[in-house]
Coordinates of C-alpha atoms and ligand atoms in Angstrom, one line a residue:
M23 CA 79.5 99.6 110.9
L24 CA 78.4 102.3 108.8
G25 CA 77.3 101.3 105.3
A26 CA 74.9 98.0 105.6
G27 CA 75.3 97.3 102.0
S28 CA 76.8 94.5 100.2
L29 CA 80.1 94.3 101.8
G30 CA 79.1 95.8 105.1
G31 CA 76.5 93.5 105.5
L32 CA 78.7 90.6 104.5
W33 CA 80.9 91.6 107.3
A34 CA 78.4 92.4 109.8
A35 CA 76.7 89.0 109.3
R36 CA 79.9 87.2 110.0
L37 CA 80.8 89.1 113.0
Y38 CA 77.1 88.7 114.5
G39 CA 77.2 85.2 113.5
A40 CA 80.5 84.6 115.5
G41 CA 78.5 86.2 118.7
L42 CA 80.7 89.4 118.4
P43 CA 78.8 92.9 119.1
V44 CA 77.9 94.7 116.1
C45 CA 75.6 97.3 115.4
L46 CA 74.6 98.6 112.1
I47 CA 74.3 102.5 111.7
L48 CA 71.6 103.2 109.2
R49 CA 71.0 106.4 107.3
D50 CA 67.7 107.6 109.2
Q51 CA 64.5 106.4 111.1
V52 CA 62.6 105.7 107.7
R53 CA 65.8 103.1 107.0
L54 CA 65.7 102.0 110.5
A55 CA 61.9 101.1 110.2
A56 CA 62.5 99.3 107.0
Y57 CA 65.1 97.1 108.6
Q58 CA 63.1 96.5 111.5
E59 CA 60.0 95.6 109.2
A60 CA 62.5 93.2 107.4
S61 CA 63.2 91.8 110.7
G62 CA 67.0 92.5 110.2
L63 CA 69.5 91.2 107.7
S64 CA 69.5 88.1 105.5
L65 CA 72.8 86.6 104.2
T66 CA 72.7 84.0 101.5
S67 CA 75.9 82.1 101.0
A68 CA 76.5 78.8 99.1
E69 CA 73.0 78.3 98.5
R70 CA 72.1 78.7 102.2
A71 CA 70.1 81.8 103.6
V72 CA 70.2 82.7 107.2
S73 CA 68.2 85.6 108.9
L74 CA 70.3 87.8 111.4
P75 CA 68.4 90.4 113.8
I76 CA 71.7 92.4 114.0
P77 CA 71.1 95.2 116.2
A78 CA 70.6 98.8 114.3
C79 CA 70.4 102.1 115.0
T80 CA 70.7 105.8 113.6
L81 CA 73.8 107.9 114.1
A82 CA 71.9 109.9 116.6
D83 CA 71.2 107.0 119.0
A84 CA 74.8 105.4 118.4
P85 CA 76.7 104.4 121.3
P86 CA 80.3 106.5 121.4
I87 CA 82.1 104.9 118.3
R88 CA 85.4 103.3 119.4
R89 CA 85.8 100.8 116.4
L90 CA 83.9 101.3 112.9
L91 CA 84.0 99.8 109.7
L92 CA 82.8 102.4 106.7
A93 CA 81.9 100.7 104.2
C94 CA 80.0 102.7 101.8
K95 CA 81.0 103.7 98.1
A96 CA 84.0 106.0 98.0
Y97 CA 81.9 109.0 96.9
D98 CA 79.7 108.8 100.1
A99 CA 82.8 108.6 102.4
V100 CA 83.6 112.2 103.2
P101 CA 79.9 113.0 103.5
A102 CA 79.5 110.0 106.1
A103 CA 82.8 110.8 107.9
L104 CA 81.4 114.6 108.4
D105 CA 78.2 113.1 110.0
L106 CA 80.3 110.4 112.1
K107 CA 83.0 112.9 113.4
P108 CA 81.2 113.9 116.4
Y109 CA 80.3 110.3 117.5
V110 CA 84.0 108.8 116.7
Q111 CA 86.2 108.8 119.9
T112 CA 89.4 110.1 120.0
G113 CA 91.9 107.2 119.2
A114 CA 89.1 104.9 118.0
D115 CA 90.1 102.4 115.0
V116 CA 88.2 103.3 111.7
L117 CA 88.4 100.7 108.9
L118 CA 88.0 102.5 105.5
L119 CA 86.7 100.0 102.9
Q120 CA 86.4 101.8 99.6
N121 CA 87.7 100.7 96.2
G122 CA 90.0 103.1 94.3
L123 CA 92.1 105.7 95.9
G124 CA 91.4 109.1 97.1
S125 CA 88.4 108.8 99.6
Q126 CA 90.5 107.4 102.2
H127 CA 93.0 110.2 102.9
A128 CA 90.0 112.7 102.4
V129 CA 88.3 110.7 105.1
A130 CA 91.4 110.4 107.4
S131 CA 91.8 114.1 107.4
V132 CA 88.1 114.8 108.3
L133 CA 88.4 112.0 111.2
D134 CA 91.9 113.2 112.4
H135 CA 91.4 112.3 115.9
A136 CA 91.0 108.8 115.0
H137 CA 93.2 106.0 113.8
C138 CA 92.2 105.0 110.2
L139 CA 93.2 102.0 108.4
A140 CA 92.4 101.0 104.7
V141 CA 90.8 97.9 103.7
S142 CA 91.5 96.4 100.0
S143 CA 88.8 93.9 99.4
T144 CA 88.7 91.3 96.6
E145 CA 85.7 89.5 98.1
G146 CA 82.5 89.8 96.3
A147 CA 78.8 90.6 97.3
F148 CA 75.6 91.9 96.1
R149 CA 72.3 93.1 97.4
R150 CA 69.4 90.9 96.4
S151 CA 66.9 93.5 98.0
A152 CA 67.5 96.4 100.5
F153 CA 68.7 94.0 103.4
H154 CA 69.3 90.7 101.9
I155 CA 72.9 90.1 101.0
Q156 CA 74.5 87.7 98.5
A157 CA 77.8 86.4 99.1
A158 CA 79.2 86.2 95.6
G159 CA 82.8 85.1 95.5
A160 CA 85.8 84.0 97.9
G161 CA 88.6 86.8 98.6
Q162 CA 90.8 88.7 100.6
N163 CA 90.9 91.8 102.7
W164 CA 94.2 93.3 102.6
I165 CA 94.3 95.7 105.7
G166 CA 97.1 98.5 106.5
A167 CA 97.8 101.6 107.7
L168 CA 97.5 104.6 105.6
T169 CA 100.6 106.5 106.4
H170 CA 103.1 105.4 109.3
H171 CA 104.6 101.8 109.8
E172 CA 102.5 99.9 112.2
S173 CA 102.1 96.5 114.0
P174 CA 98.9 95.0 113.0
P175 CA 96.1 95.3 115.6
S176 CA 95.1 92.5 118.1
W177 CA 91.8 92.6 117.1
L178 CA 92.2 91.3 113.8
E179 CA 91.9 88.0 115.7
E180 CA 88.3 88.7 116.2
L181 CA 88.1 88.7 112.2
D182 CA 89.6 85.5 112.1
A183 CA 86.9 84.2 114.8
A184 CA 84.3 85.6 112.5
N185 CA 85.6 84.1 109.3
I186 CA 86.1 87.3 107.7
P187 CA 89.4 86.6 105.7
N188 CA 92.1 89.1 106.3
A189 CA 95.7 90.0 106.1
W190 CA 97.7 92.6 107.3
T191 CA 99.8 94.5 104.9
D192 CA 102.8 96.9 105.5
D193 CA 102.1 98.3 102.1
I194 CA 98.4 99.2 101.7
A195 CA 99.0 101.6 99.0
T196 CA 100.5 99.0 96.7
R197 CA 97.6 97.0 97.2
L198 CA 95.0 99.7 96.6
W199 CA 96.9 100.9 93.4
R200 CA 97.2 97.6 91.9
K201 CA 93.4 96.7 92.5
L202 CA 93.0 100.5 90.9
A203 CA 94.9 99.6 87.7
L204 CA 93.0 96.3 87.1
N205 CA 89.7 98.2 87.7
C206 CA 90.7 101.2 85.2
A207 CA 91.9 98.5 82.7
I208 CA 88.9 96.5 83.0
N209 CA 86.1 98.3 84.0
P210 CA 85.7 101.2 81.7
L211 CA 85.9 98.9 78.5
T212 CA 83.0 96.8 79.8
V213 CA 81.1 100.0 80.1
L214 CA 82.0 101.1 76.7
H215 CA 81.3 97.9 74.9
D216 CA 78.6 96.9 77.4
C217 CA 79.9 93.6 77.8
T218 CA 81.0 90.9 80.4
N219 CA 84.8 90.9 81.6
G220 CA 85.1 87.8 79.5
Q221 CA 84.4 89.4 76.2
L222 CA 87.3 91.3 76.8
A223 CA 89.8 88.5 76.2
T224 CA 90.0 89.5 72.5
S225 CA 90.4 93.4 73.0
T226 CA 94.3 93.2 73.7
D227 CA 94.5 96.1 71.2
E228 CA 92.8 98.4 73.7
L229 CA 94.0 96.9 77.0
E230 CA 97.8 97.0 75.8
P231 CA 98.3 100.7 75.6
V232 CA 96.0 101.5 78.8
C233 CA 98.0 98.7 80.8
A234 CA 101.4 99.9 79.6
E235 CA 100.2 103.6 80.7
L236 CA 99.0 102.2 83.8
S237 CA 102.0 100.5 84.7
V238 CA 103.9 103.8 84.2
L239 CA 101.7 105.5 87.0
L240 CA 102.1 102.6 89.3
N241 CA 106.0 102.9 88.9
A242 CA 105.8 106.5 89.4
N243 CA 103.7 105.8 92.7
G244 CA 106.5 103.3 93.9
V245 CA 104.7 100.1 92.8
P246 CA 106.9 98.1 90.8
G247 CA 105.9 95.9 87.9
T248 CA 106.3 95.9 83.9
P249 CA 103.6 96.7 81.3
E250 CA 103.8 93.1 80.5
D251 CA 103.1 91.9 84.1
L252 CA 100.0 94.1 84.2
L253 CA 98.8 93.1 81.0
A254 CA 99.1 89.4 82.0
E255 CA 97.4 90.1 85.2
T256 CA 94.5 91.9 83.8
Q257 CA 93.9 89.1 81.3
R258 CA 94.2 86.8 84.1
V259 CA 91.5 88.5 85.8
I260 CA 89.2 88.6 82.8
T261 CA 89.4 84.9 82.6
A262 CA 88.7 84.1 86.0
T263 CA 85.7 86.5 85.9
A264 CA 84.6 85.8 82.6
H265 CA 81.1 85.7 83.4
N266 CA 80.8 88.9 85.5
L267 CA 79.9 92.0 84.7
S268 CA 82.0 94.5 86.2
S269 CA 80.8 96.5 89.2
M270 CA 81.1 99.6 86.9
L271 CA 78.7 98.0 84.4
Q272 CA 76.3 97.0 87.1
D273 CA 76.0 100.6 88.3
V274 CA 75.5 102.0 84.9
R275 CA 72.8 99.4 83.5
A276 CA 71.0 100.1 87.0
A277 CA 71.8 104.0 86.5
R278 CA 73.6 104.5 89.6
R279 CA 76.5 106.8 90.0
T280 CA 79.7 105.2 89.4
E281 CA 83.2 105.3 91.1
I282 CA 84.9 106.8 88.2
A283 CA 86.5 109.7 90.2
Y284 CA 88.2 107.4 92.5
L285 CA 89.4 105.2 89.7
L286 CA 90.3 106.6 86.2
G287 CA 89.5 110.1 87.5
Y288 CA 92.3 109.5 90.2
A289 CA 94.8 108.2 87.9
C290 CA 94.3 110.7 85.3
T291 CA 94.6 113.4 88.1
D292 CA 97.6 111.9 89.7
A293 CA 99.4 111.6 86.1
Q294 CA 98.7 115.4 85.5
R295 CA 100.3 115.9 89.0
R296 CA 103.4 114.4 87.9
H297 CA 103.4 115.9 84.6
L298 CA 103.1 112.3 83.0
A299 CA 101.7 112.3 79.5
L300 CA 99.5 109.2 79.5
P301 CA 97.1 109.8 76.4
A302 CA 95.5 106.4 76.0
L303 CA 94.3 106.8 80.0
Q304 CA 93.2 110.1 79.3
N305 CA 91.3 109.2 76.2
L306 CA 89.5 106.3 77.8
H307 CA 88.7 108.8 80.7
E308 CA 87.3 111.3 78.2
R309 CA 85.1 108.3 76.3
L310 CA 83.8 106.9 79.6
R311 CA 82.9 110.3 81.0
H312 CA 80.9 111.3 77.7
H313 CA 79.0 107.6 78.1
L314 CA 78.3 108.5 81.5
A315 CA 76.9 112.3 80.5
V316 CA 74.6 111.1 77.7
R317 CA 73.1 108.7 80.0
G318 CA 72.6 111.3 82.5
L319 CA 74.7 109.8 85.0
P320 CA 77.5 111.8 87.1
V321 CA 81.0 112.1 85.6
D322 CA 82.6 112.2 88.7
Ligands
NAD77 P1 76.7 99.2 98.6 O1 76.0 100.2 97.8 O2 75.9 97.9 98.5 O3 76.3 99.8 100.2 C1 76.9 100.8 100.6 C2 75.9 101.0 101.7 O4 76.3 102.4 102.6 C3 74.3 101.4 101.3 O5 73.6 100.6 101.9 C4 74.0 103.0 101.3 O6 72.8 103.2 101.8 C5 75.2 103.2 102.7 N1 75.3 104.5 102.9 C6 76.1 105.5 102.5 N2 76.3 106.5 102.8 C7 75.7 106.2 104.2 C8 75.2 107.3 105.3 N3 75.5 108.6 105.1 N4 74.6 106.7 106.2 C9 74.3 105.4 106.4 N5 74.4 104.5 105.2 C10 75.1 104.9 104.2 O7 78.1 99.3 98.3 P2 79.2 97.9 98.4 O8 79.2 97.0 97.3 O9 79.2 97.2 99.6 O10 80.7 98.7 98.2 C11 81.5 99.3 99.3 C12 82.8 99.6 98.9 O11 83.3 98.4 98.6 C13 82.9 100.3 97.3 O12 83.7 101.2 97.3 C14 83.0 99.2 96.5 O13 83.6 99.6 95.3 C15 83.8 98.3 97.2 N6 84.0 96.6 97.0 C16 82.7 96.2 96.8 C17 82.8 95.0 96.5 C18 81.4 94.1 96.3 O14 81.5 93.0 95.9 N7 80.3 94.6 96.5 C19 83.8 94.2 96.0 C20 85.3 94.8 96.3 C21 84.9 96.2 97.0
KPL78 O1 86.7 94.2 90.6 C1 86.2 94.3 89.5 C2 84.9 95.0 89.9 O2 84.2 94.5 88.5 O3 84.9 96.1 90.2 C3 86.8 93.2 88.6 C4 88.1 92.5 89.1 C5 86.7 93.9 87.3 C6 85.6 92.0 88.6 O4 84.5 92.3 88.0

C-alpha cells in the first residue's frame, strides 16, 4: 500500500484487521521512524478507536510488489509510480485510487509492465493526525480495467473478507467521469463561495449552466444522461452532503494543493481537444485558478 493517508489507511486497517498480509510503503526513514513512534496506525470508525501495528517499510526495503494499492493524491501518482517502477513485478496488479481523470492512464504508461486497474471511491475518510484515520461516511469502491474488457479478479474476495465495499464494473470510465462531473459542479463553487455543500442548494443559477456543459462533455465521452439528470444528481448530492466541506475547500482552507488539474482542468482540456465550446466551465476554471493564485496555491 503506497499512500498511507486517509483512504489508503482505511483500506490497510481493514485488510490487517481481517488477518490479510499488508505492508505500508512510507516515504522515507523519517516518516517510518514517526510511524514506529506512533506504534502504527489508528482507525476511528463508529466512535470506536483501534490501534493497528500494520507492518511498514520504505520502498528501498519493500519486498517485490505483486499487488499494490496506490492511494495518493492524483498529482503525486506519477512521481510515486516512477519511484515504484523497479519494485513492481511484471504482471503485478496495481489498483489506482485517485479522484478525477488523467492520472490513471499516466501511471499505467509508467507502469507499463504491470496490470493497472482504476478505483472510483465514494467512501469518506480524513486524517485526525499523521497516522490516525477517521472513517467518515460509507460508500462504494468501483473497480475496473482501464482499457480492455476483463473478468473481475478472484482476489476481490479478499476485499469482501476485509469488509471493504467493492463492486466490479466493466465501465470504470463512466464511473470516473460521473464522479468528476459532480466534483466539477460542486467543489469549485464551494471554494469560490467558501461555503458548505448544502449552502449551494440555492445556487441553481450557477449550477445549471455548469451541469448543462458537463453533460455535453460526458455525452461526448460516451457517458449518457441529460443536463436535467446531472443537475438533479448534483442537487441530490448537495442535499445528502449538506453539512460537508468539499474536499477541495478543505484543501484550500488548509493551504494544500488541490486536485484541480485532474477535475476542472481535465474537463476543460478534454473539451478543447474535442473542439467543444463550454464557456461556463471555462469561466469557472479561470475563476478557480485566480482564487488559488491569489492565495499562493498551485493553479494546476
Ligand atoms: P491523503 O492525502 O490523506 O493521503 C495520501 C497519502 O499518500 C499521504 O499520506 C502522502 O504522504 C502519501 N504519499 C504521496 N506520495 C507518496 C510517496 N511517493 N511515497 C509515500 N507516500 C506518499 O489522500 P486521500 O484523502 O487518501 O486521497 C487519495 C485519493 O483518493 C485522492 O485522489 C482523493 O481525491 C481520493 N478520494 C479521497 C476521499 C476521502 O474521503 N479522503 C474520498 C474519495 C476519493
Ligand atoms: O466528493 C466530494 C468531495 O468533496 O470531493 C463531494 C461529493 C462533493 C462531497 O463533499
